Amino acid sequence: MSAGEEKAWEILSALDPEDVCKRAPATYDSVCGIYTLRSFGMDIFVSPKDKKIFSDAPQSDALLNRLGYFSQLSILWYLVNAKEISPSGNLVKPVNLKGGQLFFRGTHVLPVDKIAGKYRDDAEGFLIKGHELGAEKRSYGDASIRAFPLPRVPVVLILWRADEEYPPRVDLLLDSTS
């Protein structure tokens, strides 16, 4: 466990669950000591006592295991720092946010190129997969979706299919409140 993850667990354990749930939004089972929040249309369970994040959703393996480095730390810090703010509707590239460069260098690179490669000529498949992840169809590019990796963090993915001049591309945009 990284120092950042350990610190997040420590802070979360000391917070008032009612306050966390109001800001996040999430629910808290005081008997089990477990938070529940929605991520990509799935229930994600967070147990500060056991320092464990898990889900019973079949599609959660990709989020919590294959992309666990991104998701687990993000979920923890989200619960610690979420603010009760509605999305602005103003979309920005992550690189334009404070600390946003982190997700486009080295081992932190988000897998948007893999998504573009997979759906290069399959806009309908892109939309279907988005729907499976609780996303809503949007009207940007050749196909686009708005998903919620965390309850107050809308993310827009825009697919641009390959053509004679350009390779396929996926743009990732966040709400400016993120």
Coordinates of N, CA and C in Angstrom, one line a residue:
M1 N 0.8 -1.2 0.0 CA 0.0 0.0 0.0 C 0.9 1.2 0.0
S2 N 0.6 2.2 -0.9 CA 1.4 3.4 -1.0 C 1.1 4.3 0.2
A3 N 2.0 5.3 0.5 CA 1.9 6.2 1.5 C 0.6 7.1 1.3
G4 N 0.4 7.4 0.1 CA -0.8 8.2 -0.2 C -2.1 7.5 0.1
E5 N -2.1 6.2 -0.2 CA -3.3 5.3 0.1 C -3.5 5.2 1.6
E6 N -2.4 4.9 2.3 CA -2.4 4.8 3.7 C -3.0 6.0 4.4
K7 N -2.5 7.2 3.9 CA -3.0 8.5 4.4 C -4.5 8.7 4.2
A8 N -4.9 8.3 3.0 CA -6.3 8.5 2.6 C -7.2 7.6 3.6
W9 N -6.8 6.4 3.8 CA -7.5 5.5 4.7 C -7.6 6.1 6.1
E10 N -6.5 6.6 6.6 CA -6.4 7.2 7.9 C -7.4 8.4 8.0
I11 N -7.4 9.3 7.0 CA -8.2 10.4 7.0 C -9.7 10.0 7.0
L12 N -10.0 9.1 6.0 CA -11.4 8.6 5.9 C -11.9 8.0 7.2
S13 N -11.1 7.2 7.8 CA -11.5 6.6 9.1 C -11.9 7.6 10.2
A14 N -11.3 8.8 10.1 CA -11.5 9.8 11.1 C -12.7 10.7 10.8
L15 N -13.2 10.7 9.6 CA -14.3 11.6 9.2 C -15.7 11.1 9.6
D16 N -16.6 12.1 9.8 CA -18.0 11.8 10.1 C -18.7 11.2 8.9
P17 N -19.1 9.9 9.0 CA -19.8 9.3 7.8 C -20.9 10.1 7.2
E18 N -21.7 10.7 8.1 CA -22.8 11.5 7.6 C -22.4 12.6 6.7
D19 N -21.3 13.3 7.1 CA -20.7 14.4 6.3 C -20.1 13.8 5.0
V20 N -19.4 12.7 5.0 CA -18.9 12.1 3.8 C -20.0 11.8 2.9
C21 N -21.1 11.2 3.4 CA -22.2 10.8 2.5 C -22.9 12.0 1.9
K22 N -23.0 13.0 2.6 CA -23.6 14.3 2.0 C -22.8 14.9 0.9
R23 N -21.5 14.9 1.1 CA -20.6 15.5 0.2 C -20.3 14.6 -1.1
A24 N -20.3 13.3 -0.9 CA -19.8 12.4 -1.9 C -20.8 12.1 -3.1
P25 N -22.0 12.0 -3.2 CA -22.9 11.4 -2.3 C -22.7 9.8 -2.3
A26 N -22.9 9.3 -1.1 CA -22.7 7.9 -0.8 C -23.7 7.5 0.3
T27 N -23.7 6.2 0.6 CA -24.4 5.8 1.8 C -23.4 5.1 2.7
Y28 N -23.9 5.0 4.0 CA -23.0 4.3 5.0 C -23.8 3.4 5.8
D29 N -23.3 2.2 5.9 CA -23.9 1.1 6.8 C -23.2 1.2 8.1
S30 N -23.8 1.7 9.1 CA -23.1 1.9 10.4 C -22.8 0.5 11.1
V31 N -23.6 -0.5 10.8 CA -23.5 -1.8 11.4 C -22.2 -2.4 10.8
C32 N -22.0 -2.4 9.5 CA -20.9 -3.0 8.8 C -19.7 -2.0 8.7
G33 N -20.0 -0.7 8.9 CA -18.9 0.3 8.7 C -18.4 0.4 7.3
I34 N -19.4 0.3 6.3 CA -19.0 0.3 4.9 C -19.8 1.4 4.2
Y35 N -19.0 2.2 3.4 CA -19.6 3.1 2.5 C -20.0 2.4 1.2
T36 N -21.0 2.9 0.5 CA -21.4 2.5 -0.8 C -21.5 3.7 -1.7
L37 N -20.9 3.6 -2.9 CA -21.0 4.7 -3.8 C -21.1 4.1 -5.2
R38 N -21.6 4.9 -6.2 CA -21.8 4.4 -7.5 C -20.6 4.8 -8.4
S39 N -20.1 3.9 -9.2 CA -19.0 4.2 -10.1 C -19.3 3.4 -11.4
F40 N -19.4 4.1 -12.5 CA -19.7 3.5 -13.8 C -21.0 2.6 -13.7
G41 N -22.0 3.0 -12.9 CA -23.2 2.2 -12.8 C -23.1 1.1 -11.9
M42 N -22.1 0.9 -11.1 CA -21.9 -0.2 -10.2 C -21.8 0.3 -8.8
D43 N -22.3 -0.5 -7.9 CA -22.1 -0.2 -6.5 C -20.7 -0.6 -6.1
I44 N -20.0 0.3 -5.5 CA -18.6 0.1 -5.0 C -18.7 0.2 -3.4
F45 N -18.1 -0.8 -2.7 CA -18.1 -0.8 -1.3 C -16.7 -0.4 -0.8
V46 N -16.7 0.4 0.3 CA -15.4 0.9 0.8 C -15.5 0.6 2.3
S47 N -14.6 -0.2 2.8 CA -14.5 -0.5 4.2 C -13.3 0.1 4.9
P48 N -13.4 1.2 5.5 CA -12.2 1.8 6.2 C -11.6 0.9 7.2
K49 N -12.4 0.1 7.9 CA -11.9 -0.8 9.0 C -11.0 -1.8 8.4
D50 N -11.4 -2.4 7.3 CA -10.6 -3.5 6.6 C -9.7 -2.9 5.6
K51 N -9.7 -1.6 5.3 CA -8.9 -1.0 4.2 C -9.1 -1.8 2.9
K52 N -10.4 -1.9 2.6 CA -10.7 -2.7 1.4 C -11.7 -2.0 0.6
I53 N -11.6 -2.1 -0.8 CA -12.5 -1.6 -1.7 C -12.9 -2.7 -2.6
F54 N -14.3 -3.0 -2.7 CA -14.7 -4.2 -3.4 C -16.1 -3.9 -4.0
S55 N -16.5 -4.9 -4.8 CA -17.9 -4.8 -5.5 C -18.3 -6.2 -5.8
D56 N -19.6 -6.4 -5.8 CA -20.2 -7.7 -6.3 C -20.6 -7.6 -7.7
A57 N -20.4 -6.5 -8.4 CA -20.8 -6.4 -9.8 C -19.8 -7.1 -10.7
P58 N -20.3 -8.0 -11.6 CA -19.5 -8.8 -12.4 C -18.4 -8.0 -13.2
Q59 N -18.8 -6.8 -13.7 CA -17.9 -6.0 -14.5 C -16.9 -5.1 -13.7
S60 N -16.9 -5.3 -12.4 CA -16.1 -4.5 -11.5 C -14.6 -4.9 -11.5
D61 N -14.3 -6.1 -12.1 CA -12.9 -6.6 -12.1 C -12.0 -5.6 -12.8
A62 N -12.5 -5.1 -14.0 CA -11.6 -4.2 -14.7 C -11.3 -2.9 -13.9
L63 N -12.3 -2.4 -13.3 CA -12.2 -1.1 -12.5 C -11.3 -1.3 -11.3
L64 N -11.6 -2.3 -10.5 CA -11.0 -2.5 -9.2 C -9.7 -3.3 -9.2
N65 N -9.5 -4.1 -10.3 CA -8.2 -4.9 -10.3 C -7.3 -4.4 -11.5
R66 N -7.8 -4.5 -12.7 CA -6.9 -4.1 -13.8 C -6.5 -2.7 -13.8
L67 N -7.5 -1.8 -13.4 CA -7.2 -0.4 -13.3 C -7.2 0.1 -11.8
G68 N -6.9 -0.9 -11.0 CA -6.9 -0.6 -9.5 C -6.0 0.5 -9.1
Y69 N -4.9 0.7 -9.7 CA -4.0 1.7 -9.3 C -4.7 3.1 -9.5
F70 N -5.4 3.3 -10.6 CA -6.2 4.5 -10.8 C -7.4 4.6 -9.8
S71 N -8.2 3.6 -9.8 CA -9.5 3.6 -9.2 C -9.4 3.6 -7.7
Q72 N -8.7 2.8 -7.1 CA -8.7 2.7 -5.6 C -8.3 3.9 -4.9
L73 N -7.2 4.5 -5.4 CA -6.7 5.7 -4.8 C -7.7 6.9 -5.1
S74 N -8.2 6.9 -6.3 CA -9.2 7.9 -6.7 C -10.4 7.9 -5.8
I75 N -10.9 6.7 -5.6 CA -12.1 6.5 -4.8 C -11.9 7.0 -3.3
L76 N -10.8 6.6 -2.8 CA -10.5 7.0 -1.4 C -10.4 8.5 -1.3
W77 N -9.6 9.1 -2.2 CA -9.4 10.6 -2.1 C -10.7 11.3 -2.4
Y78 N -11.5 10.7 -3.3 CA -12.8 11.3 -3.6 C -13.7 11.4 -2.3
L79 N -13.8 10.2 -1.6 CA -14.6 10.2 -0.3 C -14.0 11.2 0.7
V80 N -12.7 11.4 0.7 CA -12.1 12.3 1.7 C -12.4 13.8 1.2
N81 N -12.3 14.1 0.0 CA -12.3 15.5 -0.5 C -13.5 16.0 -1.3
A82 N -14.5 15.1 -1.5 CA -15.6 15.5 -2.3 C -16.3 16.7 -1.8
K83 N -16.8 17.6 -2.6 CA -17.5 18.8 -2.2 C -18.9 18.8 -2.8
E84 N -19.8 19.3 -2.0 CA -21.2 19.3 -2.4 C -21.4 20.4 -3.4
I85 N -21.0 20.2 -4.7 CA -21.0 21.2 -5.8 C -21.7 20.5 -7.0
S86 N -22.6 21.2 -7.6 CA -23.2 20.6 -8.8 C -22.3 20.9 -10.0
P87 N -22.2 19.9 -11.0 CA -21.4 20.1 -12.2 C -21.8 21.4 -12.9
S88 N -20.8 22.1 -13.5 CA -21.0 23.4 -14.2 C -21.5 23.2 -15.6
G89 N -21.2 22.0 -16.2 CA -21.5 21.8 -17.6 C -20.4 22.3 -18.5
N90 N -19.4 22.9 -17.9 CA -18.3 23.5 -18.7 C -17.2 22.4 -18.8
L91 N -17.0 21.8 -20.0 CA -16.1 20.7 -20.2 C -14.7 21.2 -20.5
V92 N -13.7 20.6 -19.8 CA -12.3 20.9 -20.0 C -11.5 19.7 -20.2
K93 N -10.3 19.8 -20.8 CA -9.4 18.7 -20.9 C -8.7 18.6 -19.5
P94 N -8.4 17.3 -19.1 CA -7.8 17.1 -17.8 C -6.4 17.8 -17.7
V95 N -5.7 17.9 -18.8 CA -4.4 18.6 -18.7 C -4.5 20.0 -18.3
N96 N -5.7 20.6 -18.5 CA -5.9 22.0 -18.1 C -6.3 22.2 -16.6
L97 N -6.4 21.1 -15.9 CA -6.8 21.1 -14.5 C -5.5 21.0 -13.7
K98 N -5.5 21.6 -12.5 CA -4.3 21.5 -11.6 C -4.0 20.0 -11.4
G99 N -2.8 19.6 -11.7 CA -2.4 18.2 -11.5 C -2.8 17.3 -12.6
G100 N -3.5 17.8 -13.6 CA -4.0 17.0 -14.7 C -3.0 16.4 -15.6
Q101 N -1.8 17.0 -15.7 CA -0.7 16.4 -16.5 C -0.3 15.0 -16.1
L102 N -0.5 14.7 -14.8 CA -0.2 13.4 -14.2 C -0.8 12.3 -15.0
F103 N -2.0 12.4 -15.5 CA -2.7 11.3 -16.2 C -2.3 11.1 -17.7
F104 N -1.3 11.8 -18.1 CA -0.9 11.7 -19.5 C 0.6 11.5 -19.7
R105 N 1.3 11.0 -18.5 CA 2.7 10.7 -18.6 C 3.0 9.5 -17.8
G106 N 4.1 8.8 -18.3 CA 4.6 7.6 -17.5 C 3.6 6.5 -17.3
T107 N 3.6 6.0 -16.1 CA 2.7 4.9 -15.7 C 1.3 5.3 -15.4
H108 N 1.0 6.6 -15.4 CA -0.3 7.1 -15.0 C -1.2 7.3 -16.2
V109 N -0.7 7.0 -17.4 CA -1.5 7.3 -18.7 C -2.8 6.6 -18.7
L110 N -3.9 7.4 -18.9 CA -5.2 6.8 -19.0 C -5.3 6.1 -20.3
P111 N -6.0 5.0 -20.4 CA -6.0 4.1 -21.6 C -6.9 4.6 -22.8
V112 N -6.9 5.9 -23.1 CA -7.8 6.4 -24.1 C -7.4 5.9 -25.5
D113 N -6.1 5.6 -25.7 CA -5.6 5.1 -27.0 C -6.1 3.7 -27.3
K114 N -6.2 2.9 -26.2 CA -6.7 1.5 -26.3 C -8.2 1.6 -26.7
I115 N -8.9 2.5 -26.1 CA -10.4 2.6 -26.4 C -10.5 3.0 -27.8
A116 N -9.7 4.0 -28.3 CA -9.8 4.5 -29.7 C -9.5 3.3 -30.6
G117 N -8.5 2.5 -30.3 CA -8.2 1.4 -31.2 C -9.3 0.3 -31.2
K118 N -9.9 0.1 -30.1 CA -10.9 -1.0 -30.0 C -12.2 -0.6 -30.8
Y119 N -12.5 0.7 -30.7 CA -13.8 1.2 -31.3 C -13.6 2.1 -32.5
R120 N -12.4 1.9 -33.2 CA -12.0 2.7 -34.3 C -13.1 2.8 -35.4
D121 N -13.8 1.8 -35.6 CA -14.9 1.7 -36.7 C -16.2 1.3 -36.1
D122 N -16.3 1.3 -34.8 CA -17.5 0.7 -34.1 C -18.2 1.7 -33.2
A123 N -18.7 2.8 -33.7 CA -19.3 3.8 -32.8 C -20.5 3.2 -32.0
E124 N -21.2 2.3 -32.7 CA -22.4 1.7 -32.0 C -21.9 0.8 -30.8
G125 N -20.8 0.1 -31.0 CA -20.2 -0.7 -29.9 C -19.7 0.1 -28.8
F126 N -19.2 1.3 -29.1 CA -18.7 2.2 -28.1 C -19.9 2.7 -27.3
L127 N -21.0 3.0 -27.9 CA -22.2 3.5 -27.2 C -22.8 2.4 -26.3
I128 N -22.8 1.2 -26.9 CA -23.4 0.0 -26.1 C -22.5 -0.2 -24.9
K129 N -21.2 -0.2 -25.0 CA -20.3 -0.4 -23.9 C -20.5 0.7 -22.8
G130 N -20.7 2.0 -23.3 CA -21.0 3.1 -22.4 C -22.2 2.9 -21.6
H131 N -23.3 2.4 -22.3 CA -24.6 2.2 -21.7 C -24.4 1.1 -20.6
E132 N -23.6 0.0 -20.9 CA -23.4 -1.0 -19.9 C -22.7 -0.5 -18.6
L133 N -22.0 0.6 -18.8 CA -21.2 1.3 -17.7 C -22.0 2.4 -17.1
G134 N -23.3 2.5 -17.4 CA -24.2 3.5 -16.8 C -24.0 4.9 -17.4
A135 N -23.4 4.9 -18.6 CA -23.2 6.2 -19.3 C -24.4 6.6 -20.1
E136 N -24.5 7.9 -20.3 CA -25.5 8.5 -21.2 C -24.9 8.9 -22.5
K137 N -25.7 8.7 -23.6 CA -25.2 9.2 -24.9 C -25.2 10.7 -25.0
R138 N -24.2 11.2 -25.6 CA -24.1 12.7 -25.8 C -24.0 12.9 -27.3
S139 N -23.8 14.1 -27.7 CA -23.9 14.4 -29.2 C -22.6 15.1 -29.7
Y140 N -21.4 14.6 -29.2 CA -20.2 15.1 -29.7 C -19.5 14.1 -30.6
G141 N -18.6 14.6 -31.5 CA -17.8 13.7 -32.3 C -18.6 12.7 -33.1
D142 N -18.0 11.5 -33.4 CA -18.7 10.5 -34.1 C -19.6 9.7 -33.2
A143 N -19.2 9.7 -31.9 CA -20.1 9.0 -30.8 C -19.5 9.6 -29.5
S144 N -20.3 9.7 -28.5 CA -19.8 10.2 -27.2 C -20.8 9.8 -26.1
I145 N -20.2 9.7 -24.9 CA -20.9 9.3 -23.7 C -20.5 10.2 -22.6
R146 N -21.4 10.3 -21.6 CA -21.0 10.9 -20.3 C -21.2 9.8 -19.3
A147 N -20.1 9.5 -18.6 CA -20.1 8.5 -17.5 C -19.8 9.2 -16.2
F148 N -20.0 8.4 -15.2 CA -19.7 8.9 -13.8 C -18.8 7.9 -13.1
P149 N -17.5 8.1 -13.2 CA -16.6 7.2 -12.5 C -16.8 7.4 -11.0
L150 N -17.2 8.6 -10.6 CA -17.5 8.9 -9.2 C -18.8 9.8 -9.2
P151 N -19.6 9.7 -8.2 CA -20.9 10.4 -8.3 C -20.9 11.9 -8.7
R152 N -19.9 12.7 -8.3 CA -19.8 14.1 -8.6 C -18.8 14.4 -9.7
V153 N -18.4 13.4 -10.4 CA -17.3 13.5 -11.4 C -17.8 13.0 -12.8
P154 N -18.5 13.9 -13.5 CA -18.9 13.4 -14.8 C -17.7 13.5 -15.8
V155 N -17.6 12.5 -16.6 CA -16.5 12.4 -17.6 C -17.2 12.2 -19.0
V156 N -16.7 13.0 -20.0 CA -17.2 12.8 -21.3 C -16.1 12.2 -22.2
L157 N -16.5 11.1 -22.8 CA -15.5 10.4 -23.8 C -16.1 10.6 -25.2
I158 N -15.3 11.2 -26.1 CA -15.7 11.4 -27.4 C -14.9 10.6 -28.4
L159 N -15.6 9.8 -29.2 CA -14.9 8.9 -30.1 C -14.9 9.6 -31.5
W160 N -13.7 9.7 -32.1 CA -13.5 10.1 -33.5 C -13.0 8.9 -34.2
R161 N -13.8 8.4 -35.1 CA -13.4 7.2 -35.9 C -12.3 7.5 -36.9
A162 N -11.6 6.5 -37.2 CA -10.5 6.6 -38.2 C -11.0 7.0 -39.5
D163 N -10.2 7.7 -40.3 CA -10.6 8.0 -41.7 C -9.3 8.0 -42.5
E164 N -9.4 8.4 -43.8 CA -8.2 8.4 -44.6 C -7.0 9.3 -44.1
E165 N -7.4 10.3 -43.4 CA -6.3 11.3 -42.9 C -5.9 11.1 -41.5
Y166 N -6.8 10.6 -40.6 CA -6.4 10.6 -39.2 C -6.7 9.2 -38.6
P167 N -5.9 8.8 -37.6 CA -6.2 7.6 -36.9 C -7.4 7.8 -35.9
P168 N -7.9 6.8 -35.4 CA -9.0 7.0 -34.4 C -8.5 7.7 -33.2
R169 N -9.4 8.4 -32.5 CA -9.0 9.1 -31.3 C -10.2 9.2 -30.3
V170 N -9.8 9.2 -29.1 CA -10.8 9.4 -28.0 C -10.4 10.5 -27.2
D171 N -11.2 11.5 -27.1 CA -10.9 12.7 -26.2 C -11.7 12.5 -24.9
L172 N -11.0 12.8 -23.8 CA -11.6 12.7 -22.5 C -11.7 14.1 -21.9
L173 N -12.9 14.5 -21.5 CA -13.2 15.8 -21.0 C -13.8 15.7 -19.6
L174 N -13.5 16.6 -18.7 CA -14.1 16.6 -17.4 C -14.9 17.9 -17.2
D175 N -15.8 17.8 -16.2 CA -16.5 19.1 -15.9 C -15.5 20.0 -15.1
S176 N -15.6 21.2 -15.3 CA -14.6 22.2 -14.7 C -14.6 22.1 -13.2
T177 N -15.7 21.6 -12.6 CA -15.7 21.5 -11.1 C -14.9 20.4 -10.6
S178 N -14.5 19.5 -11.5 CA -13.8 18.2 -11.0 C -12.5 18.6 -10.4

